[in-house]
Short mmCIF file of N, CA and C in Angstrom, two decimals:
data_model
loop_
_atom_site.label_atom_id
_atom_site.label_comp_id
_atom_site.label_asym_id
_atom_site.label_seq_id
_atom_site.Cartn_x
_atom_site.Cartn_y
_atom_site.Cartn_z
N MET A 1 -6.52 -1.62 -9.19
CA MET A 1 -6.12 -2.00 -10.66
C MET A 1 -5.10 -0.65 -11.46
N GLU A 2 -5.42 0.70 -11.13
CA GLU A 2 -3.13 0.97 -11.43
C GLU A 2 -2.24 0.55 -11.89
N THR A 3 -2.78 0.33 -9.45
CA THR A 3 -1.27 -1.04 -9.05
C THR A 3 -0.95 -1.40 -11.09
N ALA A 4 -1.63 -2.46 -11.10
CA ALA A 4 -1.97 -3.55 -11.63
C ALA A 4 -1.23 -3.19 -13.69
N ALA A 5 -1.83 -1.83 -13.74
CA ALA A 5 -1.18 -1.55 -14.75
C ALA A 5 0.74 -1.21 -14.36
N VAL A 6 0.74 -0.63 -13.87
CA VAL A 6 2.01 -0.06 -14.46
C VAL A 6 3.54 -0.89 -13.24
N ALA A 7 2.41 -2.35 -12.48
CA ALA A 7 2.92 -3.49 -12.40
C ALA A 7 3.46 -4.45 -13.97
N HIS A 8 2.29 -4.02 -14.84
CA HIS A 8 2.37 -4.12 -16.49
C HIS A 8 3.41 -3.87 -17.04
N VAL A 9 3.41 -2.37 -16.89
CA VAL A 9 4.84 -2.03 -17.51
C VAL A 9 5.63 -2.07 -17.39
N CYS A 10 6.12 -2.19 -15.95
CA CYS A 10 7.38 -3.04 -15.57
C CYS A 10 7.56 -3.82 -15.59
N TYR A 11 7.02 -5.17 -15.56
CA TYR A 11 7.45 -6.52 -16.33
C TYR A 11 7.22 -6.11 -17.80
N LEU A 12 6.83 -5.56 -19.06
CA LEU A 12 6.96 -5.61 -19.53
C LEU A 12 8.40 -5.47 -20.43
N ASN A 13 8.61 -4.01 -19.18
CA ASN A 13 10.12 -3.78 -19.09
C ASN A 13 11.47 -3.62 -18.79
N LYS A 14 10.92 -4.47 -18.02
CA LYS A 14 12.41 -5.28 -17.29
C LYS A 14 11.95 -5.19 -16.25
N ILE A 15 11.44 -3.59 -15.88
CA ILE A 15 12.12 -3.32 -14.80
C ILE A 15 11.54 -3.10 -13.25
N PRO A 16 12.40 -3.16 -12.17
CA PRO A 16 11.93 -4.07 -11.13
C PRO A 16 10.52 -3.20 -10.45
N PHE A 17 9.56 -4.03 -9.62
CA PHE A 17 8.50 -3.23 -9.03
C PHE A 17 8.07 -3.31 -7.39
N ILE A 18 8.08 -2.60 -6.53
CA ILE A 18 6.78 -3.50 -5.79
C ILE A 18 6.17 -2.55 -5.87
N ALA A 19 5.09 -3.19 -4.88
CA ALA A 19 3.65 -2.00 -4.74
C ALA A 19 3.46 -2.43 -2.99
N ILE A 20 2.81 -0.95 -2.50
CA ILE A 20 1.99 -1.42 -1.49
C ILE A 20 1.07 -0.75 -0.69
N ARG A 21 -0.47 -1.15 -0.33
CA ARG A 21 -1.64 -0.46 -0.66
C ARG A 21 -1.57 -1.45 0.40
N SER A 22 -2.81 -0.40 1.09
CA SER A 22 -3.29 -0.50 2.46
C SER A 22 -4.59 -0.34 2.22
N ILE A 23 -5.38 -0.98 3.49
CA ILE A 23 -7.31 -1.06 2.93
C ILE A 23 -7.29 -0.35 3.94
N SER A 24 -7.95 0.11 4.17
CA SER A 24 -8.73 1.45 4.81
C SER A 24 -10.22 0.94 5.61
N ASP A 25 -10.43 0.27 4.85
CA ASP A 25 -11.83 -0.23 6.02
C ASP A 25 -12.09 -1.93 5.14
N ASN A 26 -13.53 -2.57 5.75
CA ASN A 26 -13.11 -3.85 6.22
C ASN A 26 -14.37 -4.59 5.55
N ASP A 27 -14.60 -5.87 6.24
CA ASP A 27 -15.96 -6.20 5.66
C ASP A 27 -17.28 -5.97 6.74
N LYS A 28 -16.59 -5.79 8.13
CA LYS A 28 -16.91 -5.15 9.58
C LYS A 28 -17.82 -3.31 9.15
N GLU A 29 -17.11 -2.34 8.80
CA GLU A 29 -17.11 -1.65 8.42
C GLU A 29 -16.66 -1.13 7.12
N ALA A 30 -17.68 -0.24 6.18
CA ALA A 30 -17.66 0.15 5.20
C ALA A 30 -17.97 1.54 4.34
N GLY A 31 -17.82 1.82 3.50
CA GLY A 31 -18.17 2.92 3.32
C GLY A 31 -16.97 4.38 3.36
N GLN A 32 -16.59 5.10 2.96
CA GLN A 32 -16.93 6.29 2.99
C GLN A 32 -16.47 7.05 4.62
N GLU A 33 -17.11 6.75 5.57
CA GLU A 33 -17.23 6.99 7.46
C GLU A 33 -15.62 6.61 7.77
N ALA A 34 -15.94 5.42 7.40
CA ALA A 34 -14.56 4.48 7.77
C ALA A 34 -13.38 4.49 7.11
N ILE A 35 -13.73 4.96 5.70
CA ILE A 35 -12.14 5.48 5.51
C ILE A 35 -11.88 6.11 6.38
N ASN A 36 -12.26 7.18 6.22
CA ASN A 36 -12.29 8.47 6.86
C ASN A 36 -11.27 8.05 8.19
N ARG A 37 -12.32 8.62 9.10
CA ARG A 37 -12.06 7.35 10.79
C ARG A 37 -9.91 6.25 10.98
N ASN A 38 -9.88 4.87 9.24
CA ASN A 38 -9.02 4.19 9.32
C ASN A 38 -8.11 4.90 8.61
N TYR A 39 -8.28 6.02 8.11
CA TYR A 39 -6.67 6.70 6.74
C TYR A 39 -5.66 6.58 7.82
N ASP A 40 -5.57 7.98 8.66
CA ASP A 40 -4.26 7.66 9.52
C ASP A 40 -3.69 6.17 9.77
N LYS A 41 -4.79 5.99 10.80
CA LYS A 41 -3.82 4.22 10.86
C LYS A 41 -3.79 3.57 9.29
N ALA A 42 -3.72 3.56 8.64
CA ALA A 42 -3.67 3.20 7.91
C ALA A 42 -2.61 3.84 7.13
N VAL A 43 -1.65 4.90 7.23
CA VAL A 43 -1.16 5.56 6.64
C VAL A 43 0.34 5.36 7.37
N GLN A 44 0.08 5.05 8.45
CA GLN A 44 1.48 4.41 9.93
C GLN A 44 2.12 3.52 9.52
N GLN A 45 1.10 2.95 9.38
CA GLN A 45 0.69 1.02 9.35
C GLN A 45 1.90 0.82 7.37
N SER A 46 1.62 1.75 6.91
CA SER A 46 2.02 1.39 5.59
C SER A 46 3.53 2.14 5.88
N TYR A 47 3.75 2.91 6.66
CA TYR A 47 4.95 3.98 6.50
C TYR A 47 6.09 3.05 7.52
N GLN A 48 5.01 2.71 8.39
CA GLN A 48 6.49 0.91 9.51
C GLN A 48 6.38 -0.07 8.74
N PHE A 49 5.79 -0.39 7.72
CA PHE A 49 6.07 -1.67 6.79
C PHE A 49 7.20 -0.99 5.59
N VAL A 50 6.93 0.00 5.13
CA VAL A 50 8.27 0.50 4.22
C VAL A 50 9.88 0.47 5.11
N SER A 51 9.56 1.20 5.85
CA SER A 51 10.48 1.81 6.81
C SER A 51 10.99 -0.14 6.77
N GLU A 52 10.73 -0.49 7.75
CA GLU A 52 11.36 -1.67 8.37
C GLU A 52 11.58 -2.38 7.71
N MET A 53 11.32 -2.52 5.50
CA MET A 53 11.22 -2.93 4.69
C MET A 53 12.72 -2.43 4.45
N LEU A 54 12.75 -1.36 4.39
CA LEU A 54 14.18 -1.05 3.29
C LEU A 54 15.18 -0.90 4.45
N GLU A 55 14.99 -1.23 6.10
CA GLU A 55 15.93 -1.62 7.11
C GLU A 55 16.37 -2.32 6.56
N GLY A 56 15.47 -3.60 6.25
CA GLY A 56 16.05 -4.78 6.00
C GLY A 56 17.23 -4.95 4.97
N ILE A 57 17.17 -4.14 4.11
CA ILE A 57 17.84 -4.58 2.50
C ILE A 57 18.97 -4.01 2.92
N ARG A 58 19.28 -3.33 3.19
CA ARG A 58 20.72 -1.70 3.85
C ARG A 58 21.40 -2.68 4.18
#
């Protein structure tokens, strides 16, 4: 929901905006334990995605 608010403000002000979100739980494992267990993997995958995306626009 926070991302939607920022996106809306950027849209209204004609400011380019992109959001990268990562999911750290799923339908098979949910809750804080799943988030804690998967956090590092989610961070690494987000980092990899953003790095590759930035390389593509250079």
